[in-house]
């Protein structure tokens, strides 16, 4: 009997291969593991949880898991979108697991997390895009871990009406939705998304609850210019976004969107300086910055920055 293995990216199968350039020295990371790394992995397996750390091939997984920090990816491991940069599997997802929120909460407790980041695949197959499931996960984590702050990285809920309000009502401490790239690259990088829909979602989150910290992230190296990135920063500030992350795009396979170029550490330092000058409360801009990398330290910095702004009458 021949077993047919599912293709992770069927929408990319017929695309021509592109050469993946050699990573510069500032991108390469030494392998980090140890007892805590393997304990984190065991906990994820024992609780039947998916992590974006693994599914997205994050370069920081060794460092994070060695500190018992894992970012859970809920609603399955199959996404209904086919973004050209993303390593998460694409296809038809399974039905939602109604017990998943409780398992996430239990894993958070066993990991001893003070701050947890919960992300998800896109679920365009669901009437609410998975909003209620995300809200239930927030509530479950809070119930079992009353001292833990919760950050969610959500889909865009495109075409789902007011579904995002369900997530806003659950009052996560941080609401994150990544713009990922600049507007003119959306047709090739995020063909299933709309730039201004994503921007409006972030604006709606802040309007729904001004106490929520809002956050968004960009990748560079896809074909954008510095002026393109400046304009996205202005758009995000107009939407009152508090926290911006900027990292280098790394091409997962030859079938994925090709790397245009590697931005240097000096250019990332310039991006951080520009973003801070535009009024973001907090900025993380380095080649290996990812949405949930050092999220607990970043959340503490966000709170301190807000307190300073209030003290200064901003």
C-alpha positions as semicolon CSV with decimal commas, in nm:
position;residue;x (nm);y (nm);z (nm)
1;X;0,000;0,000;0,000
2;X;0,139;0,340;-0,101
3;X;0,088;0,625;0,146
4;X;0,028;0,964;-0,016
5;X;0,194;1,242;0,180
6;X;0,004;1,569;0,191
7;X;0,177;1,858;0,017
8;X;0,231;2,147;0,260
9;X;0,193;2,414;-0,009
10;X;-0,016;2,284;-0,300
11;X;-0,072;2,637;-0,431
12;X;0,305;2,676;-0,480
13;X;0,375;2,336;-0,639
14;X;0,379;2,467;-0,997
15;X;0,581;2,778;-0,920
16;X;0,932;2,800;-1,058
17;X;1,209;2,756;-0,806
18;X;1,416;3,056;-0,705
19;X;1,766;3,044;-0,562
20;X;1,780;3,099;-0,187
21;X;2,079;3,327;-0,123
22;X;2,335;3,248;0,144
23;X;2,252;3,417;0,473
24;X;2,488;3,692;0,587
25;X;2,673;3,644;0,914
26;X;2,429;3,860;1,111
27;X;2,141;3,623;1,027
28;X;2,303;3,294;1,125
29;X;2,225;3,160;1,471
30;X;2,395;2,887;1,667
31;X;2,179;2,591;1,759
32;X;2,046;2,626;2,112
33;X;1,893;2,335;2,299
34;X;1,913;2,167;2,637
35;X;1,683;2,018;2,900
36;X;1,440;2,315;2,897
37;X;1,414;2,303;2,517
38;X;1,317;1,937;2,517
39;X;1,083;1,984;2,812
40;X;0,900;2,261;2,623
41;X;0,870;2,037;2,318
42;X;0,740;1,750;2,533
43;X;0,476;1,975;2,690
44;X;0,352;2,081;2,346
45;X;0,328;1,717;2,239
46;X;0,163;1,604;2,562
47;X;-0,105;1,871;2,525
48;X;-0,150;1,805;2,152
49;X;-0,071;2,167;2,067
50;X;0,067;2,323;1,751
51;X;0,328;2,599;1,772
52;X;0,403;2,868;1,518
53;X;0,765;2,828;1,628
54;X;0,776;2,496;1,442
55;X;0,520;2,551;1,167
56;X;0,672;2,882;1,052
57;X;1,030;2,754;1,091
58;X;1,119;3,040;1,326
59;X;1,496;3,096;1,357
60;X;1,457;3,182;1,728
61;X;1,296;2,856;1,838
62;X;1,606;2,730;2,022
63;X;1,646;3,045;2,229
64;X;1,276;3,075;2,311
65;X;1,210;2,711;2,395
66;X;1,522;2,700;2,611
67;X;1,352;2,971;2,818
68;X;1,024;2,770;2,820
69;X;0,858;3,027;2,592
70;X;0,640;2,881;2,318
71;X;0,384;3,052;2,095
72;X;0,077;2,834;2,054
73;X;-0,093;2,834;1,712
74;X;-0,461;2,749;1,758
75;X;-0,740;2,630;1,526
76;X;-0,523;2,366;1,362
77;X;-0,206;2,356;1,158
78;X;-0,363;2,409;0,814
79;X;-0,433;2,762;0,687
80;X;-0,695;2,857;0,431
81;X;-0,468;3,127;0,284
82;X;-0,169;3,080;0,054
83;X;0,061;3,373;0,133
84;X;0,379;3,349;-0,072
85;X;0,611;3,408;0,226
86;X;0,458;3,170;0,480
87;X;0,574;2,820;0,573
88;X;0,248;2,715;0,743
89;X;0,060;2,441;0,555
90;X;-0,220;2,545;0,320
91;X;-0,536;2,350;0,251
92;X;-0,872;2,249;0,399
93;X;-0,857;2,255;0,782
94;X;-1,024;2,011;1,017
95;X;-1,315;2,106;1,243
96;X;-1,228;2,315;1,548
97;X;-1,118;2,127;1,859
98;X;-1,352;2,251;2,132
99;X;-1,113;2,134;2,405
100;X;-0,814;2,322;2,266
101;X;-0,860;2,641;2,474
102;X;-0,837;2,437;2,795
103;X;-0,523;2,257;2,676
104;X;-0,360;2,589;2,588
105;X;-0,441;2,722;2,935
106;X;-0,297;2,410;3,100
107;X;0,024;2,435;2,897
108;X;0,062;2,803;2,991
109;X;0,034;2,705;3,358
110;X;0,291;2,424;3,328
111;X;0,534;2,648;3,140
112;X;0,494;2,915;3,408
113;X;0,444;3,191;3,153
114;X;0,394;3,546;3,280
115;X;0,301;3,658;2,928
116;X;0,174;3,431;2,652
117;X;0,138;3,490;2,279
118;X;-0,138;3,297;2,104
119;X;-0,163;3,305;1,727
120;X;-0,368;3,113;1,473
121;X;-0,405;3,006;1,115
122;X;-0,656;3,187;0,894
123;X;-0,992;3,012;0,902
124;X;-1,187;3,158;0,609
125;X;-1,403;2,843;0,621
126;X;-1,565;2,952;0,949
127;X;-1,852;3,200;0,963
128;X;-1,671;3,414;1,222
129;X;-1,316;3,339;1,106
130;X;-1,251;3,171;1,440
131;X;-1,315;3,481;1,652
132;X;-1,517;3,297;1,918
133;X;-1,252;3,025;1,949
134;X;-0,983;3,290;2,001
135;X;-1,198;3,461;2,265
136;X;-1,261;3,129;2,442
137;X;-0,885;3,066;2,451
138;X;-0,822;3,407;2,606
139;X;-1,084;3,338;2,873
140;X;-0,953;2,987;2,942
141;X;-0,595;3,113;2,987
142;X;-0,712;3,385;3,224
143;X;-0,924;3,141;3,424
144;X;-0,636;2,901;3,488
145;X;-0,361;3,167;3,497
146;X;-0,503;3,485;3,651
147;X;-0,161;3,648;3,675
148;X;-0,066;3,589;3,310
149;X;-0,107;3,860;3,047
150;X;-0,238;3,751;2,708
151;X;-0,131;3,864;2,362
152;X;-0,316;3,744;2,053
153;X;-0,195;3,757;1,694
154;X;-0,511;3,721;1,488
155;X;-0,624;3,677;1,128
156;X;-0,782;3,973;0,949
157;X;-1,144;3,838;0,963
158;X;-1,186;3,952;0,603
159;X;-1,550;3,932;0,498
160;X;-1,664;3,826;0,847
161;X;-1,858;4,139;0,942
162;X;-1,819;4,236;1,308
163;X;-1,660;3,906;1,410
164;X;-1,348;4,079;1,541
165;X;-1,561;4,250;1,808
166;X;-1,583;3,911;1,984
167;X;-1,204;3,914;2,027
168;X;-1,201;4,279;2,135
169;X;-1,467;4,203;2,399
170;X;-1,242;3,931;2,546
171;X;-0,996;4,215;2,617
172;X;-0,655;4,067;2,541
173;X;-0,372;4,269;2,692
174;X;-0,215;4,300;2,345
175;X;-0,400;4,277;2,014
176;X;-0,161;4,203;1,729
177;X;-0,230;4,179;1,360
178;X;0,065;4,188;1,122
179;X;0,051;4,397;0,805
180;X;0,353;4,188;0,695
181;X;0,448;4,402;0,395
182;X;0,387;4,727;0,209
183;X;0,068;4,789;0,006
184;X;0,202;4,742;-0,347
185;X;0,340;4,396;-0,260
186;X;0,008;4,261;-0,128
187;X;-0,102;4,104;-0,461
188;X;0,208;3,881;-0,464
189;X;0,288;3,846;-0,092
190;X;-0,059;3,839;0,070
191;X;-0,297;3,776;-0,223
192;X;-0,585;3,672;0,004
193;X;-0,562;3,983;0,223
194;X;-0,629;4,355;0,183
195;X;-0,394;4,618;0,323
196;X;-0,661;4,862;0,433
197;X;-0,875;4,587;0,586
198;X;-0,580;4,490;0,805
199;X;-0,513;4,853;0,891
200;X;-0,880;4,910;0,980
201;X;-0,878;4,604;1,206
202;X;-0,598;4,755;1,415
203;X;-0,780;5,088;1,429
204;X;-1,103;4,914;1,534
205;X;-0,921;4,731;1,815
206;X;-0,797;5,056;1,964
207;X;-1,136;5,227;1,924
208;X;-1,313;4,931;2,087
209;X;-1,086;4,941;2,391
210;X;-0,824;5,219;2,422
211;X;-0,661;5,028;2,708
212;X;-0,559;4,742;2,477
213;X;-0,204;4,769;2,344
214;X;-0,208;4,728;1,966
215;X;0,081;4,583;1,772
216;X;0,176;4,506;1,414
217;X;0,473;4,364;1,230
218;X;0,653;4,399;0,898
219;X;0,903;4,190;0,708
220;X;1,166;4,356;0,492
221;X;1,357;4,200;0,207
222;X;1,054;4,131;-0,013
223;X;1,107;4,419;-0,256
224;X;1,004;4,726;-0,054
225;X;1,189;5,058;-0,031
226;X;1,269;5,264;0,276
227;X;1,004;5,517;0,172
228;X;0,750;5,234;0,142
229;X;0,824;5,134;0,502
230;X;0,803;5,496;0,620
231;X;0,454;5,523;0,472
232;X;0,338;5,204;0,647
233;X;0,470;5,346;0,975
234;X;0,264;5,661;0,917
235;X;-0,046;5,453;0,841
236;X;0,002;5,249;1,159
237;X;0,044;5,558;1,372
238;X;-0,274;5,705;1,218
239;X;-0,444;5,385;1,342
240;X;-0,294;5,450;1,690
241;X;-0,082;5,134;1,687
242;X;0,147;5,124;1,991
243;X;0,413;4,868;1,903
244;X;0,591;4,791;1,575
245;X;0,812;4,492;1,498
246;X;1,033;4,476;1,188
247;X;1,236;4,169;1,089
248;X;1,417;4,024;0,791
249;X;1,220;3,795;0,561
250;X;1,382;3,452;0,529
251;X;1,271;3,237;0,237
252;X;1,152;2,894;0,363
253;X;1,184;2,700;0,034
254;X;1,269;2,767;-0,334
255;X;0,893;2,779;-0,404
256;X;0,833;3,071;-0,168
257;X;0,863;3,442;-0,247
258;X;1,224;3,517;-0,338
259;X;1,439;3,733;-0,113
260;X;1,498;4,071;-0,272
261;X;1,786;4,159;-0,039
262;X;1,912;4,135;0,317
263;X;1,880;4,458;0,513
264;X;2,188;4,530;0,723
265;X;2,189;4,572;1,105
266;X;2,264;4,940;1,048
267;X;1,953;4,975;0,834
268;X;1,745;4,807;1,103
269;X;1,883;5,053;1,358
270;X;1,774;5,332;1,124
271;X;1,425;5,182;1,096
272;X;1,398;5,171;1,474
273;X;1,505;5,535;1,502
274;X;1,253;5,642;1,237
275;X;0,971;5,447;1,403
276;X;1,044;5,590;1,746
277;X;1,045;5,941;1,601
278;X;0,693;5,877;1,467
279;X;0,560;5,810;1,816
280;X;0,537;5,433;1,862
281;X;0,550;5,343;2,231
282;X;0,784;5,055;2,156
283;X;0,981;4,930;1,854
284;X;1,172;4,610;1,787
285;X;1,366;4,622;1,461
286;X;1,645;4,371;1,410
287;X;1,716;4,111;1,141
288;X;1,584;3,828;1,364
289;X;1,290;4,015;1,519
290;X;0,968;3,814;1,504
291;X;0,624;3,898;1,644
292;X;0,653;3,690;1,960
293;X;1,031;3,705;2,012
294;X;1,103;3,849;2,360
295;X;0,732;3,928;2,389
296;X;0,732;3,925;2,770
297;X;1,015;4,179;2,794
298;X;0,851;4,387;2,521
299;X;0,521;4,391;2,708
300;X;0,695;4,520;3,020
301;X;0,861;4,791;2,810
302;X;0,524;4,883;2,657
303;X;0,367;4,935;3,000
304;X;0,660;5,149;3,113
305;X;0,645;5,359;2,796
306;X;0,272;5,422;2,845
307;X;0,330;5,524;3,206
308;X;0,601;5,768;3,098
309;X;0,376;5,912;2,829
310;X;0,094;5,962;3,081
311;X;0,334;6,123;3,329
312;X;0,453;6,359;3,056
313;X;0,098;6,452;2,965
314;X;0,103;6,285;2,624
